[in-house]
XYZ file of C-alpha atoms in Angstrom:
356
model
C 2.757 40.743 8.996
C 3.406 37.005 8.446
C 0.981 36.143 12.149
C -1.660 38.204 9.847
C -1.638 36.441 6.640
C -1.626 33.273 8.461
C -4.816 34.373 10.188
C -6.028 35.301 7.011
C -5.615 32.208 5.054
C -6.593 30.060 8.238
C -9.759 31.963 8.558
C -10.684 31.345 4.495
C -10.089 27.465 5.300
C -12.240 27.225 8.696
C -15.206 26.516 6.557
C -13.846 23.330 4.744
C -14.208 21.672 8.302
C -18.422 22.624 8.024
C -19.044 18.667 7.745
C -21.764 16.508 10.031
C -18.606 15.135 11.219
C -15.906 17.585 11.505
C -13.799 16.387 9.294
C -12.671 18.695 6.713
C -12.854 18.922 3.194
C -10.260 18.226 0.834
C -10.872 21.617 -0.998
C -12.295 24.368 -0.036
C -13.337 27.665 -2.330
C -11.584 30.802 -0.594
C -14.353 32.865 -1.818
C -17.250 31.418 -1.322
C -16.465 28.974 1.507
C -17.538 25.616 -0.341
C -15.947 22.303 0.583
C -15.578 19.212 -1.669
C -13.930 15.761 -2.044
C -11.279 14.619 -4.575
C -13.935 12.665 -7.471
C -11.151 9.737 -7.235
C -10.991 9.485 -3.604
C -13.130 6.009 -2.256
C -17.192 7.530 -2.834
C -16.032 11.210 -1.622
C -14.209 10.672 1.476
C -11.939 12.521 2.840
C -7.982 11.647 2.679
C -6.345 10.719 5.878
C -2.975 12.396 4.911
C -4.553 15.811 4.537
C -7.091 15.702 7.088
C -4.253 14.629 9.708
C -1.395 16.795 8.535
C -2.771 20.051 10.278
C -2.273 19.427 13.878
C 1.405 20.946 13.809
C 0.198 24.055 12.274
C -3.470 24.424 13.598
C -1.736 24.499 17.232
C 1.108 26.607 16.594
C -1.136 28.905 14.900
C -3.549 29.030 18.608
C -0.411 29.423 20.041
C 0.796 32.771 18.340
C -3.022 34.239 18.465
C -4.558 33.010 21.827
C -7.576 32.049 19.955
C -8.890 27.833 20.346
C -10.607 27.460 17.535
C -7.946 26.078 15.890
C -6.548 23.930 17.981
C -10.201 22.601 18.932
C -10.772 21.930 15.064
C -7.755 19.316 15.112
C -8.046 18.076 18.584
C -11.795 17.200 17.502
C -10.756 14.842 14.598
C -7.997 13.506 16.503
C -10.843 12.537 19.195
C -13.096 11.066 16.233
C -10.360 9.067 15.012
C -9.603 7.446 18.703
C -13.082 6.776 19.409
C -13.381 4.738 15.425
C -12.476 0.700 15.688
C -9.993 0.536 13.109
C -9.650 -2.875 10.891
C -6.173 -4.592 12.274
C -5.398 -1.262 14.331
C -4.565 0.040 11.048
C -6.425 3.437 10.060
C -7.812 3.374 6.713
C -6.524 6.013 3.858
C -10.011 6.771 3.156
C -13.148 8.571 5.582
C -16.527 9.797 4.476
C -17.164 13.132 6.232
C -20.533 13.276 5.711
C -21.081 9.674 7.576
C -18.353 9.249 9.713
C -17.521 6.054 8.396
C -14.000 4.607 6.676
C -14.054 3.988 3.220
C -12.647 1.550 1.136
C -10.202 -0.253 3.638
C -6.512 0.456 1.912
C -4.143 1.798 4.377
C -0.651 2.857 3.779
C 2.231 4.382 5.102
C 3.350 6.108 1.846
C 1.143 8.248 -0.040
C -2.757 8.987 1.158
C -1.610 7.940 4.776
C 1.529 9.062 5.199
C 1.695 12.080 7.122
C -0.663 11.115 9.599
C 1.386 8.654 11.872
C 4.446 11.696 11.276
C 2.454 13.800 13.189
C 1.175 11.945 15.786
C 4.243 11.817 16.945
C 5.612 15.248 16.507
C 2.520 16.447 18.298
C 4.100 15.088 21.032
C 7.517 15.844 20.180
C 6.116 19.899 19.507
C 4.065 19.693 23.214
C 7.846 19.109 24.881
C 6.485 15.806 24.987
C 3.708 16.499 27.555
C 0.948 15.329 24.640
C 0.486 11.490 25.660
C -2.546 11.135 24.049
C -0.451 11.695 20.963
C 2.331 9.576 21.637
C -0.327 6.766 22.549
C -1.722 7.035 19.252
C 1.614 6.669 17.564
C 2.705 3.907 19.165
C -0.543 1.415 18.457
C -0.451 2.856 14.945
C 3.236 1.479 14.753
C 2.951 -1.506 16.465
C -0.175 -2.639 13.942
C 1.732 -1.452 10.832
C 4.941 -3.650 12.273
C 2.560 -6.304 12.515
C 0.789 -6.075 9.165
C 2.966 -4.055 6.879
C 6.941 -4.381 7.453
C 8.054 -7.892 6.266
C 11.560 -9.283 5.170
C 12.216 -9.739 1.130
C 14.004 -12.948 0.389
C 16.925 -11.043 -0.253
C 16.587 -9.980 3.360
C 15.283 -5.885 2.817
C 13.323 -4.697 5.477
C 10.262 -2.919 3.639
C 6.313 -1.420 4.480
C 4.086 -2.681 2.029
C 0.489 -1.378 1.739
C -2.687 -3.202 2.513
C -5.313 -3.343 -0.086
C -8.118 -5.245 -0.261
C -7.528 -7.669 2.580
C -3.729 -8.394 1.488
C -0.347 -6.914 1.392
C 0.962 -5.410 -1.565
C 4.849 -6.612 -1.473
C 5.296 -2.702 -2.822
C 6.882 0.011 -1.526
C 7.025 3.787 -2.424
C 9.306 6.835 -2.371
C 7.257 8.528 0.153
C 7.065 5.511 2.409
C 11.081 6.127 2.922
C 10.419 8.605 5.280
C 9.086 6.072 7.518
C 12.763 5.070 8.415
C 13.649 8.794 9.892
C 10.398 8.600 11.835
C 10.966 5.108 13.336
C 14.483 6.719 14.788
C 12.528 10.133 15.527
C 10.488 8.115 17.566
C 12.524 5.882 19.387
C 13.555 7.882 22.233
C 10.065 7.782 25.021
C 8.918 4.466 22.678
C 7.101 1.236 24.844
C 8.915 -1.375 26.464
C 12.515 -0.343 26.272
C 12.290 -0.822 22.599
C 14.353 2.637 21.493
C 17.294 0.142 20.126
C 14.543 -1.933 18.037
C 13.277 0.996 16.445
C 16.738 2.477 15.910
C 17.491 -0.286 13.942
C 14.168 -0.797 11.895
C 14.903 3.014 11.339
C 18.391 1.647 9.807
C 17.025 -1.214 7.685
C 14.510 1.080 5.796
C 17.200 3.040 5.212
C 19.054 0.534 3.766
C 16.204 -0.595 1.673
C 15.803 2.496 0.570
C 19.516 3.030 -0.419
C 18.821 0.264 -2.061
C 15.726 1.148 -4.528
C 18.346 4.376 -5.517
C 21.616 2.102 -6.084
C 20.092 -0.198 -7.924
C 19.171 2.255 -10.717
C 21.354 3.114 -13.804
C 20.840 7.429 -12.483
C 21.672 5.897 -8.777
C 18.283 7.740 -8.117
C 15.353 6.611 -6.787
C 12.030 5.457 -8.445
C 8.858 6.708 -7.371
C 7.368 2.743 -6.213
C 9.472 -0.638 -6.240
C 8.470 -4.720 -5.349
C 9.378 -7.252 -3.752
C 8.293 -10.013 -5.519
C 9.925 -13.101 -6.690
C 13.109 -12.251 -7.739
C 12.832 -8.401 -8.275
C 13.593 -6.483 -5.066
C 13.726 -2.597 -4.508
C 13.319 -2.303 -8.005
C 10.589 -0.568 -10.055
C 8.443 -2.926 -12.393
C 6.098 -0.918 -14.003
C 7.171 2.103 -16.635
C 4.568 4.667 -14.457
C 6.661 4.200 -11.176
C 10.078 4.543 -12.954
C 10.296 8.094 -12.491
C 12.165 10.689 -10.297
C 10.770 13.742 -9.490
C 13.419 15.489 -7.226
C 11.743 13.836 -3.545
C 13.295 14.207 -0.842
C 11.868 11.117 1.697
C 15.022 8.826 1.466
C 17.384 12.016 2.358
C 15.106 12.959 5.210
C 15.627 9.511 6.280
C 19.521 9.497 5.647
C 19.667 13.108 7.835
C 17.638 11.323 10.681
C 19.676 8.397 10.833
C 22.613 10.737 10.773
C 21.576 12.989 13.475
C 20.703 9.573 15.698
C 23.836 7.520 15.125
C 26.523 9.495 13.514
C 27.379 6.682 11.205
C 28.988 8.272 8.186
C 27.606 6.173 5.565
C 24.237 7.955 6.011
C 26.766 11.147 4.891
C 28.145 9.005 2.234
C 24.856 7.811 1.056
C 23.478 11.702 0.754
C 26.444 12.687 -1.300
C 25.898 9.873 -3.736
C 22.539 11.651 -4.420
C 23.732 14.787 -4.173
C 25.871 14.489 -7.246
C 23.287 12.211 -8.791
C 20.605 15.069 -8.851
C 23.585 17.581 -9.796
C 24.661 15.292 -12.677
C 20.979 14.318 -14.255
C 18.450 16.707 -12.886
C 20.375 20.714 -13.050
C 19.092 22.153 -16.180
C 19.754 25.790 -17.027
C 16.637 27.124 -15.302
C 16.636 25.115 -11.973
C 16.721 21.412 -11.655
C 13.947 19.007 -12.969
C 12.702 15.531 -12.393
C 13.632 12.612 -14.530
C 10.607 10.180 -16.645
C 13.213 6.696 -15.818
C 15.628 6.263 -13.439
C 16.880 2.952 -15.257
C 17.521 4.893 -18.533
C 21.011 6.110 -19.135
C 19.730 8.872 -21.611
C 16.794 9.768 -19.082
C 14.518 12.543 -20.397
C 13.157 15.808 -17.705
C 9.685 15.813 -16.845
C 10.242 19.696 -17.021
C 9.122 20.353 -13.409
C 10.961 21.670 -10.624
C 8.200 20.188 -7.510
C 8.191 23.314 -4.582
C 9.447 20.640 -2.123
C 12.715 20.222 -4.162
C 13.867 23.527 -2.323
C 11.502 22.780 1.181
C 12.885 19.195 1.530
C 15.288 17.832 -0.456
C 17.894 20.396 -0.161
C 17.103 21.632 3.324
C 17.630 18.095 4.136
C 20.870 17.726 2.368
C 22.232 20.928 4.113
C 21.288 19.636 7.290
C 23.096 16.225 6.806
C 26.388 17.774 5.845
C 25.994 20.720 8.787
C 26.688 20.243 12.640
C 23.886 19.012 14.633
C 23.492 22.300 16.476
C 22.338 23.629 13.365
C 18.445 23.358 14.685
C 19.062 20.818 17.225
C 15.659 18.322 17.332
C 15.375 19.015 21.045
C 14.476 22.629 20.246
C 12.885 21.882 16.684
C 10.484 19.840 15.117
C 9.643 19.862 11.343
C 6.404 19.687 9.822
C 5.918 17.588 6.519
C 7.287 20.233 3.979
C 10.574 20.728 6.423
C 9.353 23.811 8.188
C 11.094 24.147 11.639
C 8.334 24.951 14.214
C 9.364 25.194 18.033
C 9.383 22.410 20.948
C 6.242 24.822 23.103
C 8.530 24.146 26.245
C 6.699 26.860 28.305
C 3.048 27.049 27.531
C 2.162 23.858 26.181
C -0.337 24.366 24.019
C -1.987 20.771 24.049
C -3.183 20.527 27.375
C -6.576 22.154 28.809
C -5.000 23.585 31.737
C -2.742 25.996 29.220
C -4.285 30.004 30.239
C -4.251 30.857 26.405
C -7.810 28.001 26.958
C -9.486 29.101 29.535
């Protein structure tokens, strides 16, 4: 029943990829098949977060069924985005799908981008690490964002700015936390011996990131903080003080876990843990918080769907044994959906039957 609603829905979001280019639409009307752009988003282009953050599913889904065309609809933008020069080896947040071409040149690691470089490498990771063409992606796309976007604070706090406009933004967000659990994801099969290096960049974003939360008056974390001048890993600004129940820093903390078994990684996820118990449980569910910094915080009065996907999943997992989905057999998509390492038919290369 579940293979036939997915087929369903998948089939009512084929046409959003009807562009000259092949890159899909950011919305698409289930009735009538009509694709269009976020009004915001850089002269209607396309956002690289969404348009890369199918690959996981659009394979597993040609998997189940037999039927290509939805692994040929991701494999095709993965092509197009190979074949593009990219400014820096970064990829721009930000492509027009009507001309092919990038738009305005911001590209981050947090939100808009995001997603993107995750599943690069858990294409590989899902393909029983057979995808290279994946894994070859991921690791230029890390190597230019260690060049360009991870500096040192004074204070010495490893962090990924973004880079807007021809400079970096010395600002970091929520989101971009995850980065940490996806350095140490990645580690194992990474260039030049480097497995320890990444390991530990993995650990300093962590820390970082422990950081932004500990340095609050809730001890949770805000949704952006700087590094400027004397204010690190703090928010600046009253729109990026909030909290609203994320769960990148505690995906991080249950990477790290899983990687090293260093029990402050434990220690750090129970510190949260009783934060969002102690400021965020109201008597219908839990809610996010308007300012982390304010000792009589008020709710925003919305429990966010990946509060139950993510952030709990993830603190279950970092207090449970790791052969409670072990990451050799499992690989999570974005909203902490276990799909399954493909170890038999591997469903990324041509020679697979299910292609022929």
């Amino acid at each position: 029943v579940f293979k036939i609603k997915a087929v369903q829905l998948a089939g009512k979001l084929l046409p959003a990829f009807n562009t000259p280019t092949g890159i899909p639409w950011a919305m698409v009307n289930l009735k009538s098949g009509v694709g269009r752009n976020w009004g915001w988003a850089s002269a209607g282009s396309s956002i690289l977060a969404e348009f890369g953050t199918l690959h996981m599913e659009f394979v597993h889904l040609s998997y189940l069924t037999g039927d290509p065309v939805y692994y040929n609809k991701v494999m095709h933008i993965r092509k197009l985005l190979q074949k593009m020069d990219r400014p820096n080896g970064l990829y721009p947040n930000y492509l027009n799908p009507r001309t092919g071409r990038w738009g305005q040149h911001h590209t981050s690691v947090g939100g808009l981008g995001d997603s993107f470089y995750e599943y690069l490498l858990k294409a590989w990771l899902m393909s029983d690490k057979m995808d290279t063409e994946a894994r070859k992606m991921y690791d230029d796309a890390i190597e230019a964002i260690e060049k360009h976007l991870i500096r040192k604070s004074n204070g010495g706090l490893t962090f990924i700015g973004e880079w807007k406009n021809g400079h970096l933004e010395r600002k970091m967000g929520h989101l971009t936390c995850f980065a940490g659990g996806m350095f140490a994801l990645g580690a194992d099969g990474s260039r030049d011996d480097k497995a320890g290096h990444y390991l530990q960049l993995g650990a300093e974003i962590a820390h970082t990131c422990h950081e932004s939360y500990d340095r609050t008056t809730l001890k949770l974390g805000p949704e952006a903080f700087k590094f400027d001048g004397g204010v690190e890993a703090v928010a600046v600004r009253q729109n990026e003080k909030y909290y609203i129940l994320r769960p990148e820093v505690i995906e991080t903390y249950w990477y790290m876990w899983r990687f090293t078994h260093d029990p402050k990684y434990r220690q750090w996820g129970w510190e949260a843990t009783q934060a969002i118990d102690k400021y965020c449980r109201v008597s219908g569910g839990f809610s996010g918080v308007k300012d982390v910094y304010s000792s009589s915080p008020t709710y925003d009065d919305v429990q966010q769907s990946f509060f139950l996907a993510e952030t709990l999943k993830y603190l279950y997992l970092l207090f449970s044994n790791d052969d409670l989905l072990p990451l050799d057999n499992w690989v999570f998509n974005t909203e902490a959906h276990p799909l399954p390492v493909l170890h038999l038919a591997n469903t990324t290369l041509s020679g697979n039957p299910a292609y022929r």
